[in-house]
Amino acid sequence: MSDPSLGLVMLSLIVVAIMMGYPTAFTLMGLGMVFGYIAFWVPGAHWYDNRVFDLIAQRTYGVMTNDTLLSVPLFVFMGYIMERAALVDRMFHSVQLAFRRVPASLAVTTLLVCAFWGIASGIVGAVVVLMGVIALRPMLKAGYDIKLASGAITAGGTLGILIPPSVMLIVYAAVAGQSIVKLYAAAMLPGFFLTFLYLVYILGWAIINPKIAPKLPPDQVSP
Amino acid sequence: MIASRLLRTVDQISYWSGKTFAWLILALTFVVSIEVFKRYILNAPTAWIFDLNNMLYGTLFMMCGAYTLAQAGHVRADFVYIYMKPRGQASLDLILYFLFFIPCMLGLIYAGGGYAADSWRIHEHSTVTAEGPPVYHFKTVIPVAGALVMLQGLAEIVRCLVCLRTGAWPPRLEDVEEIDVIDTQLGHSQYVDEESRRAAMEGAKAIDEAARHRSVMEEGVVHEQAIRDDEKRP
């Protein structure tokens, strides 16, 4: 089998193998190893004398000394410390107080808190679950439309991977060989613009159809 | 009985190694912060810090692989996998452990061993700067990490066999979970009332449990339950 066809077979097998649900790391590594071994096979050489072994060690070392990926554990660590700091419910409360006169104030608050967490942590983690816990129940109790309530939480929760600093962009930069700073600069506007558009959408919907987001009674501004 | 004791021992080795090396993240944080301060504020950079950063990160990254495997934390594309019964999952895993895992880990140990031995032989130093720090101990991490992952992988194979026999996945060691954040965050909350706090924690546990066992959630839509409870009350 020629090298290009071997590559194509491997590529299609990768898709199939990943779909099966085995850990992706070992799937890729195993397939690379098997196909590399076949591709570098030299007739007459010892079975243990194959160039694929050199490649494994070199690529592993290459990833271990990748100074772009170095920032991923640091970012994850920062996000965890932020998560463990137990700030979300107090923050939700204070932002809600600030926005209590705005239509659909709870949904707006949810979105703003999520956007802030996107800036602060850069990972989508337990905070989305937590927002669901803290925000969904008050919203449903206040008589919000369930589509609006759940949509605000899930849409807000995914902002974290777009708004810099985001771990996704670091990994992309490392794989594609691009500059992280440029990628962050490029993601800055779309991230905040998307937040802005979500806000416009929620506010517009709530103004056109006030039934979906009833105003909170004045004595019950806290969740 | 022997199988469960074996699983426990190997799990503990992986946990221990992962947790020990996880402390490197703290060292990495301090090294980076101090170096940035020195470099950009005091204008007094240190040349070998770049290599040190790489070593801290690389060691952290490699040595926590076994821990991740013990926690079943490696990323899976599980949209077919979650609909299988535990026996089906175990047989698929078992086949692929032999097909993919064992060859690539043996390859990593063998190749990494030779690579590290070469490095020890020539007392290799880093070439990033003129007088770089030695890197042979850093390269030794590759075969060591490979061996740890291999050990945990063998334990996972035993786990698959136990699951094939009994029809249920053997338990893993307890550990902190990401979802504990909910408890931490809501534990001292002043604005979330007692009942929704409890419902939230239980719901989060249910979601996490389903994700951990790679199974489809049958119930546990907590908020609907909570709202129904609210409605029942006068």
CSV table of C-alpha atoms in Angstrom, one decimal:
chain,number,residue,atom,x,y,z
A,1,MET,CA,0.0,0.0,0.0
A,2,SER,CA,1.4,3.4,-0.9
A,3,ASP,CA,1.9,6.1,1.7
A,4,PRO,CA,-1.0,8.4,0.5
A,5,SER,CA,-3.5,5.6,0.6
A,6,LEU,CA,-2.2,4.5,4.0
A,7,GLY,CA,-2.8,8.1,5.2
A,8,LEU,CA,-6.3,8.1,3.8
A,9,VAL,CA,-7.2,4.8,5.4
A,10,MET,CA,-5.9,6.0,8.7
A,11,LEU,CA,-7.9,9.2,8.5
A,12,SER,CA,-11.1,7.4,7.8
A,13,LEU,CA,-10.4,4.9,10.6
A,14,ILE,CA,-9.8,7.8,13.0
A,15,VAL,CA,-13.3,9.1,12.4
A,16,VAL,CA,-14.8,5.6,12.9
A,17,ALA,CA,-12.7,4.8,15.9
A,18,ILE,CA,-13.4,8.1,17.7
A,19,MET,CA,-17.1,7.6,17.2
A,20,MET,CA,-16.9,4.3,19.0
A,21,GLY,CA,-16.3,6.0,22.2
A,22,TYR,CA,-12.9,4.9,23.3
A,23,PRO,CA,-10.7,7.7,24.9
A,24,THR,CA,-9.6,9.9,22.1
A,25,ALA,CA,-6.0,10.1,23.2
A,26,PHE,CA,-5.4,6.4,23.1
A,27,THR,CA,-7.4,6.0,19.8
A,28,LEU,CA,-5.2,8.6,18.1
A,29,MET,CA,-2.0,7.3,19.6
A,30,GLY,CA,-2.8,3.7,18.8
A,31,LEU,CA,-3.7,4.3,15.2
A,32,GLY,CA,-0.7,6.6,14.7
A,33,MET,CA,1.5,3.9,16.1
A,34,VAL,CA,0.1,1.0,14.0
A,35,PHE,CA,0.0,3.0,10.7
A,36,GLY,CA,3.4,4.6,11.4
A,37,TYR,CA,4.9,1.1,12.0
A,38,ILE,CA,3.5,-0.1,8.7
A,39,ALA,CA,4.6,3.0,6.8
A,40,PHE,CA,8.2,2.9,8.2
A,41,TRP,CA,8.5,-0.8,7.9
A,42,VAL,CA,11.9,-1.7,6.2
A,43,PRO,CA,12.2,-5.3,5.0
A,44,GLY,CA,15.0,-7.1,6.7
A,45,ALA,CA,15.3,-4.8,9.7
A,46,HIS,CA,14.6,-5.9,13.3
A,47,TRP,CA,11.0,-5.5,14.4
A,48,TYR,CA,12.1,-3.2,17.2
A,49,ASP,CA,14.2,-1.1,14.8
A,50,ASN,CA,11.5,1.1,13.4
A,51,ARG,CA,11.5,4.8,12.9
A,52,VAL,CA,8.1,5.2,14.4
A,53,PHE,CA,9.5,4.7,17.9
A,54,ASP,CA,11.8,7.7,17.5
A,55,LEU,CA,8.9,9.8,16.3
A,56,ILE,CA,6.8,8.8,19.3
A,57,ALA,CA,9.5,10.0,21.7
A,58,GLN,CA,10.2,13.1,19.8
A,59,ARG,CA,6.5,14.2,19.5
A,60,THR,CA,5.9,13.5,23.1
A,61,TYR,CA,8.9,15.6,24.0
A,62,GLY,CA,7.6,18.2,21.6
A,63,VAL,CA,4.3,18.5,23.4
A,64,MET,CA,6.0,18.5,26.8
A,65,THR,CA,8.0,21.5,25.8
A,66,ASN,CA,5.3,23.4,24.0
A,67,ASP,CA,5.3,26.8,25.5
A,68,THR,CA,1.9,27.7,24.2
A,69,LEU,CA,0.1,24.8,25.8
A,70,LEU,CA,1.9,25.7,29.0
A,71,SER,CA,-0.7,28.3,29.7
A,72,VAL,CA,-3.6,25.8,29.7
A,73,PRO,CA,-3.0,24.3,33.2
A,74,LEU,CA,-2.5,27.8,34.5
A,75,PHE,CA,-5.8,29.0,33.1
A,76,VAL,CA,-7.6,26.0,34.4
A,77,PHE,CA,-6.1,26.5,37.8
A,78,MET,CA,-7.2,30.1,37.8
A,79,GLY,CA,-10.7,29.1,36.8
A,80,TYR,CA,-10.9,26.6,39.6
A,81,ILE,CA,-9.8,29.1,42.2
A,82,MET,CA,-12.4,31.5,40.9
A,83,GLU,CA,-15.0,28.7,41.0
A,84,ARG,CA,-14.1,27.7,44.5
A,85,ALA,CA,-14.2,31.3,45.8
A,86,ALA,CA,-18.0,31.0,46.2
A,87,LEU,CA,-18.8,34.3,44.6
A,88,VAL,CA,-21.5,33.5,42.1
A,89,ASP,CA,-24.6,33.8,44.2
A,90,ARG,CA,-23.5,37.1,45.8
A,91,MET,CA,-22.6,38.4,42.4
A,92,PHE,CA,-25.9,37.3,40.9
A,93,HIS,CA,-27.7,39.1,43.7
A,94,SER,CA,-25.8,42.4,43.4
A,95,VAL,CA,-26.1,42.5,39.6
A,96,GLN,CA,-29.7,41.7,39.8
A,97,LEU,CA,-30.2,44.6,42.3
A,98,ALA,CA,-28.5,46.9,39.8
A,99,PHE,CA,-30.7,45.8,36.9
A,100,ARG,CA,-34.0,45.3,38.7
A,101,ARG,CA,-35.8,48.0,36.7
A,102,VAL,CA,-34.7,46.6,33.3
A,103,PRO,CA,-37.3,44.3,31.5
A,104,ALA,CA,-36.5,40.6,32.0
A,105,SER,CA,-34.0,41.6,34.7
A,106,LEU,CA,-33.3,38.1,35.8
A,107,ALA,CA,-32.4,36.9,32.3
A,108,VAL,CA,-30.2,40.0,31.7
A,109,THR,CA,-28.5,39.3,35.0
A,110,THR,CA,-27.8,35.7,34.1
A,111,LEU,CA,-26.2,36.7,30.8
A,112,LEU,CA,-24.1,39.4,32.4
A,113,VAL,CA,-22.8,37.1,35.2
A,114,CYS,CA,-22.1,34.4,32.6
A,115,ALA,CA,-20.1,36.9,30.5
A,116,PHE,CA,-18.2,38.0,33.5
A,117,TRP,CA,-17.3,34.4,34.3
A,118,GLY,CA,-16.2,34.0,30.7
A,119,ILE,CA,-13.8,36.8,31.2
A,120,ALA,CA,-12.6,35.5,34.5
A,121,SER,CA,-12.1,31.8,34.0
A,122,GLY,CA,-12.0,30.8,30.3
A,123,ILE,CA,-13.5,27.4,30.8
A,124,VAL,CA,-17.0,26.1,30.7
A,125,GLY,CA,-17.3,24.1,33.9
A,126,ALA,CA,-19.5,23.7,36.9
A,127,VAL,CA,-20.3,27.4,36.8
A,128,VAL,CA,-22.9,26.8,34.1
A,129,VAL,CA,-24.6,24.2,36.3
A,130,LEU,CA,-24.4,26.6,39.1
A,131,MET,CA,-26.0,29.4,37.1
A,132,GLY,CA,-28.7,26.9,36.2
A,133,VAL,CA,-29.2,26.3,39.9
A,134,ILE,CA,-29.1,29.9,41.0
A,135,ALA,CA,-30.9,31.5,38.2
A,136,LEU,CA,-33.4,29.0,36.7
A,137,ARG,CA,-35.5,28.6,39.7
A,138,PRO,CA,-36.1,32.2,40.5
A,139,MET,CA,-36.8,32.9,36.8
A,140,LEU,CA,-39.4,30.1,36.6
A,141,LYS,CA,-40.9,31.2,39.9
A,142,ALA,CA,-41.2,34.7,38.6
A,143,GLY,CA,-43.2,33.3,35.7
A,144,TYR,CA,-40.6,33.6,32.9
A,145,ASP,CA,-41.0,31.7,29.8
A,146,ILE,CA,-39.1,28.4,30.1
A,147,LYS,CA,-37.5,28.9,26.7
A,148,LEU,CA,-36.2,32.3,27.6
A,149,ALA,CA,-35.0,31.1,31.0
A,150,SER,CA,-33.1,28.1,29.8
A,151,GLY,CA,-31.9,29.8,26.7
A,152,ALA,CA,-30.3,32.6,28.6
A,153,ILE,CA,-28.4,30.2,30.8
A,154,THR,CA,-27.1,27.9,28.1
A,155,ALA,CA,-26.3,30.7,25.7
A,156,GLY,CA,-24.5,32.6,28.5
A,157,GLY,CA,-22.7,29.5,29.6
A,158,THR,CA,-21.0,29.0,26.3
A,159,LEU,CA,-19.7,32.6,26.1
A,160,GLY,CA,-16.8,31.5,28.3
A,161,ILE,CA,-15.1,29.7,25.4
A,162,LEU,CA,-15.3,32.7,23.1
A,163,ILE,CA,-14.5,35.6,25.4
A,164,PRO,CA,-10.8,35.9,25.9
A,165,PRO,CA,-9.0,34.4,27.8
A,166,SER,CA,-10.3,31.1,26.5
A,167,VAL,CA,-8.6,27.8,26.7
A,168,MET,CA,-10.1,26.8,23.3
A,169,LEU,CA,-8.1,29.5,21.6
A,170,ILE,CA,-4.9,28.5,23.3
A,171,VAL,CA,-5.3,24.9,22.1
A,172,TYR,CA,-6.2,26.2,18.6
A,173,ALA,CA,-3.1,28.5,18.6
A,174,ALA,CA,-0.9,25.6,19.6
A,175,VAL,CA,-2.3,23.3,16.9
A,176,ALA,CA,-2.5,25.8,14.1
A,177,GLY,CA,0.8,27.6,14.9
A,178,GLN,CA,-0.9,31.0,15.3
A,179,SER,CA,-0.2,33.8,17.7
A,180,ILE,CA,-2.3,33.7,20.8
A,181,VAL,CA,-2.3,37.4,21.1
A,182,LYS,CA,-3.7,37.9,17.6
A,183,LEU,CA,-6.3,35.2,18.2
A,184,TYR,CA,-7.4,36.9,21.4
A,185,ALA,CA,-7.6,40.2,19.7
A,186,ALA,CA,-9.7,38.6,17.0
A,187,ALA,CA,-12.1,37.0,19.5
A,188,MET,CA,-12.5,40.1,21.7
A,189,LEU,CA,-15.0,41.8,19.4
A,190,PRO,CA,-17.2,38.8,18.5
A,191,GLY,CA,-17.3,37.7,22.1
A,192,PHE,CA,-18.6,40.9,23.5
A,193,PHE,CA,-20.7,41.6,20.4
A,194,LEU,CA,-22.4,38.2,20.9
A,195,THR,CA,-23.1,39.1,24.5
A,196,PHE,CA,-24.5,42.4,23.3
A,197,LEU,CA,-26.7,40.7,20.7
A,198,TYR,CA,-28.1,38.3,23.3
A,199,LEU,CA,-28.9,41.2,25.5
A,200,VAL,CA,-30.6,43.0,22.7
A,201,TYR,CA,-32.6,39.9,21.8
A,202,ILE,CA,-33.7,39.3,25.4
A,203,LEU,CA,-34.6,42.9,25.9
A,204,GLY,CA,-36.4,43.2,22.6
A,205,TRP,CA,-38.4,40.0,23.2
A,206,ALA,CA,-39.3,41.2,26.7
A,207,ILE,CA,-40.4,44.6,25.5
A,208,ILE,CA,-42.5,43.3,22.6
A,209,ASN,CA,-44.1,40.6,24.6
A,210,PRO,CA,-43.9,41.4,28.3
A,211,LYS,CA,-45.8,38.2,29.2
A,212,ILE,CA,-42.7,36.1,28.8
A,213,ALA,CA,-40.8,37.9,31.5
A,214,PRO,CA,-43.2,39.4,34.1
A,215,LYS,CA,-41.8,42.1,36.3
A,216,LEU,CA,-40.8,41.0,39.8
A,217,PRO,CA,-43.0,42.2,42.6
A,218,PRO,CA,-41.4,45.1,44.4
A,219,ASP,CA,-40.9,43.3,47.7
A,220,GLN,CA,-39.2,40.4,46.0
A,221,VAL,CA,-36.1,41.6,44.3
A,222,SER,CA,-33.8,39.0,45.7
A,223,PRO,CA,-33.8,35.5,44.3
B,1,MET,CA,-11.8,-10.4,45.9
B,2,ILE,CA,-8.3,-10.5,44.6
B,3,ALA,CA,-9.4,-8.4,41.6
B,4,SER,CA,-11.0,-5.7,43.8
B,5,ARG,CA,-7.9,-5.5,46.0
B,6,LEU,CA,-5.7,-5.3,42.9
B,7,LEU,CA,-7.9,-2.5,41.5
B,8,ARG,CA,-7.7,-0.6,44.7
B,9,THR,CA,-3.9,-0.8,45.0
B,10,VAL,CA,-3.3,0.2,41.4
B,11,ASP,CA,-5.9,3.0,41.7
B,12,GLN,CA,-4.2,4.3,44.8
B,13,ILE,CA,-0.8,4.3,43.1
B,14,SER,CA,-2.2,6.4,40.2
B,15,TYR,CA,-4.0,8.7,42.6
B,16,TRP,CA,-0.9,9.2,44.6
B,17,SER,CA,1.2,9.9,41.6
B,18,GLY,CA,-1.3,12.3,40.1
B,19,LYS,CA,-1.9,14.2,43.3
B,20,THR,CA,1.7,14.5,44.1
B,21,PHE,CA,2.6,15.9,40.7
B,22,ALA,CA,-0.5,18.1,40.6
B,23,TRP,CA,1.3,20.3,43.1
B,24,LEU,CA,3.6,21.4,40.3
B,25,ILE,CA,0.8,23.7,39.1
B,26,LEU,CA,1.4,25.8,42.3
B,27,ALA,CA,5.1,25.9,41.6
B,28,LEU,CA,4.4,26.8,38.0
B,29,THR,CA,2.1,29.6,39.0
B,30,PHE,CA,4.7,31.1,41.4
B,31,VAL,CA,7.6,30.7,39.0
B,32,VAL,CA,5.7,32.4,36.1
B,33,SER,CA,4.4,35.2,38.3
B,34,ILE,CA,7.8,35.9,39.9
B,35,GLU,CA,9.6,35.8,36.6
B,36,VAL,CA,7.1,38.1,34.9
B,37,PHE,CA,7.6,40.5,37.8
B,38,LYS,CA,11.4,40.3,37.6
B,39,ARG,CA,11.5,40.5,33.8
B,40,TYR,CA,9.1,43.4,33.2
B,41,ILE,CA,9.2,45.4,36.4
B,42,LEU,CA,12.7,44.9,37.7
B,43,ASN,CA,14.2,44.4,34.2
B,44,ALA,CA,16.3,41.5,35.5
B,45,PRO,CA,15.3,38.3,33.6
B,46,THR,CA,16.6,34.9,34.4
B,47,ALA,CA,17.6,32.8,31.4
B,48,TRP,CA,16.9,29.3,32.7
B,49,ILE,CA,13.3,30.1,33.8
B,50,PHE,CA,12.0,29.3,30.3
B,51,ASP,CA,13.3,25.7,30.6
B,52,LEU,CA,12.1,25.4,34.1
B,53,ASN,CA,8.6,26.4,33.0
B,54,ASN,CA,8.6,23.8,30.3
B,55,MET,CA,9.8,21.1,32.7
B,56,LEU,CA,7.2,21.9,35.3
B,57,TYR,CA,4.4,21.9,32.7
B,58,GLY,CA,5.7,18.8,30.9
B,59,THR,CA,6.1,16.8,34.0
B,60,LEU,CA,2.6,17.9,35.3
B,61,PHE,CA,1.1,17.0,31.9
B,62,MET,CA,2.7,13.6,31.6
B,63,MET,CA,2.5,12.4,35.2
B,64,CYS,CA,-1.2,13.1,35.7
B,65,GLY,CA,-2.2,10.8,32.8
B,66,ALA,CA,-2.5,7.8,35.0
B,67,TYR,CA,-4.6,9.7,37.5
B,68,THR,CA,-6.9,10.8,34.7
B,69,LEU,CA,-7.3,7.3,33.5
B,70,ALA,CA,-8.0,6.1,37.0
B,71,GLN,CA,-10.7,8.8,37.2
B,72,ALA,CA,-12.1,7.8,33.8
B,73,GLY,CA,-11.4,11.4,32.8
B,74,HIS,CA,-10.0,11.0,29.4
B,75,VAL,CA,-12.2,12.5,26.7
B,76,ARG,CA,-14.5,10.1,24.9
B,77,ALA,CA,-16.8,10.8,22.0
B,78,ASP,CA,-19.5,9.1,23.9
B,79,PHE,CA,-22.7,9.6,21.9
B,80,VAL,CA,-22.9,6.0,21.0
B,81,TYR,CA,-21.1,4.7,24.1
B,82,ILE,CA,-23.6,6.0,26.6
B,83,TYR,CA,-26.5,4.1,25.1
B,84,MET,CA,-24.7,0.7,25.6
B,85,LYS,CA,-25.2,-1.5,28.6
B,86,PRO,CA,-22.2,-1.8,30.9
B,87,ARG,CA,-21.4,-5.2,29.4
B,88,GLY,CA,-21.3,-3.8,25.9
B,89,GLN,CA,-19.2,-0.9,27.1
B,90,ALA,CA,-16.8,-3.3,28.8
B,91,SER,CA,-16.4,-5.5,25.8
B,92,LEU,CA,-15.7,-2.6,23.5
B,93,ASP,CA,-13.2,-1.2,25.9
B,94,LEU,CA,-11.5,-4.5,26.4
B,95,ILE,CA,-11.0,-5.0,22.7
B,96,LEU,CA,-9.7,-1.5,22.1
B,97,TYR,CA,-7.4,-1.7,25.2
B,98,PHE,CA,-5.6,-4.6,23.5
B,99,LEU,CA,-5.8,-3.1,20.0
B,100,PHE,CA,-4.8,0.5,20.7
B,101,PHE,CA,-3.7,1.0,24.3
B,102,ILE,CA,-1.2,-1.7,25.0
B,103,PRO,CA,0.8,-1.3,21.7
B,104,CYS,CA,1.0,2.4,22.0
B,105,MET,CA,2.0,2.4,25.7
B,106,LEU,CA,4.6,-0.3,25.1
B,107,GLY,CA,5.9,1.8,22.3
B,108,LEU,CA,6.0,4.9,24.4
B,109,ILE,CA,7.9,3.1,27.2
B,110,TYR,CA,10.3,1.5,24.8
B,111,ALA,CA,10.9,4.6,22.7
B,112,GLY,CA,10.9,7.0,25.7
B,113,GLY,CA,13.4,4.7,27.5
B,114,GLY,CA,15.8,4.8,24.7
B,115,TYR,CA,15.4,8.5,24.3
B,116,ALA,CA,16.0,9.2,27.9
B,117,ALA,CA,19.0,6.7,28.0
B,118,ASP,CA,20.6,8.6,25.1
B,119,SER,CA,20.1,11.8,27.0
B,120,TRP,CA,21.6,10.5,30.2
B,121,ARG,CA,24.6,9.1,28.2
B,122,ILE,CA,25.5,12.5,26.7
B,123,HIS,CA,24.5,14.5,29.8
B,124,GLU,CA,22.3,16.5,27.6
B,125,HIS,CA,21.6,20.2,28.4
B,126,SER,CA,18.9,22.4,27.1
B,127,THR,CA,19.8,24.3,23.9
B,128,VAL,CA,17.3,27.2,24.4
B,129,THR,CA,20.0,29.3,26.0
B,130,ALA,CA,23.7,29.1,25.9
B,131,GLU,CA,24.1,27.4,29.3
B,132,GLY,CA,20.8,25.6,29.5
B,133,PRO,CA,19.9,23.4,32.5
B,134,PRO,CA,20.2,19.6,32.2
B,135,VAL,CA,17.2,17.9,30.5
B,136,TYR,CA,17.9,14.2,31.0
B,137,HIS,CA,15.8,13.9,34.2
B,138,PHE,CA,13.0,15.7,32.3
B,139,LYS,CA,13.2,13.2,29.4
B,140,THR,CA,13.1,10.3,32.0
B,141,VAL,CA,9.6,11.5,32.7
B,142,ILE,CA,8.4,10.0,29.4
B,143,PRO,CA,9.0,6.3,30.1
B,144,VAL,CA,8.0,6.7,33.8
B,145,ALA,CA,4.7,8.3,32.9
B,146,GLY,CA,4.2,5.6,30.2
B,147,ALA,CA,4.8,2.9,32.8
B,148,LEU,CA,2.3,4.5,35.2
B,149,VAL,CA,-0.4,4.8,32.5
B,150,MET,CA,0.3,1.2,31.4
B,151,LEU,CA,-0.1,0.0,35.0
B,152,GLN,CA,-3.4,1.8,35.3
B,153,GLY,CA,-4.4,0.5,31.9
B,154,LEU,CA,-3.9,-3.0,33.1
B,155,ALA,CA,-6.1,-2.2,36.1
B,156,GLU,CA,-8.7,-0.9,33.6
B,157,ILE,CA,-8.5,-4.2,31.7
B,158,VAL,CA,-9.2,-6.1,34.9
B,159,ARG,CA,-12.1,-3.7,35.6
B,160,CYS,CA,-13.5,-4.5,32.1
B,161,LEU,CA,-13.3,-8.2,32.9
B,162,VAL,CA,-15.0,-7.8,36.3
B,163,CYS,CA,-17.7,-5.8,34.6
B,164,LEU,CA,-18.2,-8.5,31.9
B,165,ARG,CA,-18.6,-11.1,34.7
B,166,THR,CA,-20.9,-9.1,37.0
B,167,GLY,CA,-22.6,-6.8,34.6
B,168,ALA,CA,-21.8,-3.6,36.6
B,169,TRP,CA,-18.8,-1.4,36.6
B,170,PRO,CA,-16.6,-1.9,39.7
B,171,PRO,CA,-16.5,1.3,41.9
B,172,ARG,CA,-13.6,3.8,41.6
B,173,LEU,CA,-12.0,5.5,44.5
B,174,GLU,CA,-13.8,8.5,45.9
B,175,ASP,CA,-12.2,11.8,45.1
B,176,VAL,CA,-13.1,15.5,44.9
B,177,GLU,CA,-15.4,16.1,42.0
B,178,GLU,CA,-15.8,19.2,39.9
B,179,ILE,CA,-19.4,19.3,40.8
B,180,ASP,CA,-18.5,19.9,44.5
B,181,VAL,CA,-18.2,23.5,43.4
B,182,ILE,CA,-22.0,23.6,43.7
B,183,ASP,CA,-21.7,22.7,47.4
B,184,THR,CA,-18.9,25.2,48.0
B,185,GLN,CA,-20.7,28.0,46.3
B,186,LEU,CA,-24.1,27.4,47.8
B,187,GLY,CA,-22.9,26.2,51.2
B,188,HIS,CA,-22.7,29.6,52.7
B,189,SER,CA,-25.1,31.3,50.3
B,190,GLN,CA,-27.2,34.1,51.8
B,191,TYR,CA,-29.6,34.5,48.9
B,192,VAL,CA,-30.5,31.0,47.9
B,193,ASP,CA,-33.0,29.4,50.3
B,194,GLU,CA,-32.4,26.1,52.1
B,195,GLU,CA,-34.7,24.0,50.0
B,196,SER,CA,-33.5,25.1,46.5
B,197,ARG,CA,-30.0,24.7,47.7
B,198,ARG,CA,-30.6,21.1,48.7
B,199,ALA,CA,-32.5,20.4,45.5
B,200,ALA,CA,-29.6,22.0,43.5
B,201,MET,CA,-27.0,19.9,45.2
B,202,GLU,CA,-28.9,16.7,44.7
B,203,GLY,CA,-29.6,17.6,41.0
B,204,ALA,CA,-25.9,18.4,40.4
B,205,LYS,CA,-24.9,15.1,42.0
B,206,ALA,CA,-27.3,13.2,39.7
B,207,ILE,CA,-26.0,14.9,36.6
B,208,ASP,CA,-22.4,14.3,37.6
B,209,GLU,CA,-23.2,10.6,38.4
B,210,ALA,CA,-24.7,10.1,35.0
B,211,ALA,CA,-21.7,11.8,33.3
B,212,ARG,CA,-19.3,9.7,35.3
B,213,HIS,CA,-20.8,6.4,34.5
B,214,ARG,CA,-21.4,7.4,30.9
B,215,SER,CA,-25.0,6.6,31.1
B,216,VAL,CA,-28.1,8.4,30.0
B,217,MET,CA,-30.0,10.2,32.7
B,218,GLU,CA,-33.4,8.8,33.2
B,219,GLU,CA,-34.6,11.2,35.8
B,220,GLY,CA,-33.2,14.0,37.8
B,221,VAL,CA,-34.7,16.9,36.1
B,222,VAL,CA,-34.5,18.6,39.4
B,223,HIS,CA,-36.1,21.9,38.7
B,224,GLU,CA,-39.3,20.5,37.3
B,225,GLN,CA,-39.5,18.4,40.4
B,226,ALA,CA,-38.9,21.4,42.6
B,227,ILE,CA,-41.5,23.4,40.8
B,228,ARG,CA,-44.0,20.6,41.1
B,229,ASP,CA,-43.3,20.5,44.8
B,230,ASP,CA,-43.8,24.2,45.0
B,231,GLU,CA,-47.1,24.0,43.3
B,232,LYS,CA,-48.3,21.2,45.6
B,233,ARG,CA,-47.7,23.4,48.6
B,234,PRO,CA,-50.6,25.7,49.5
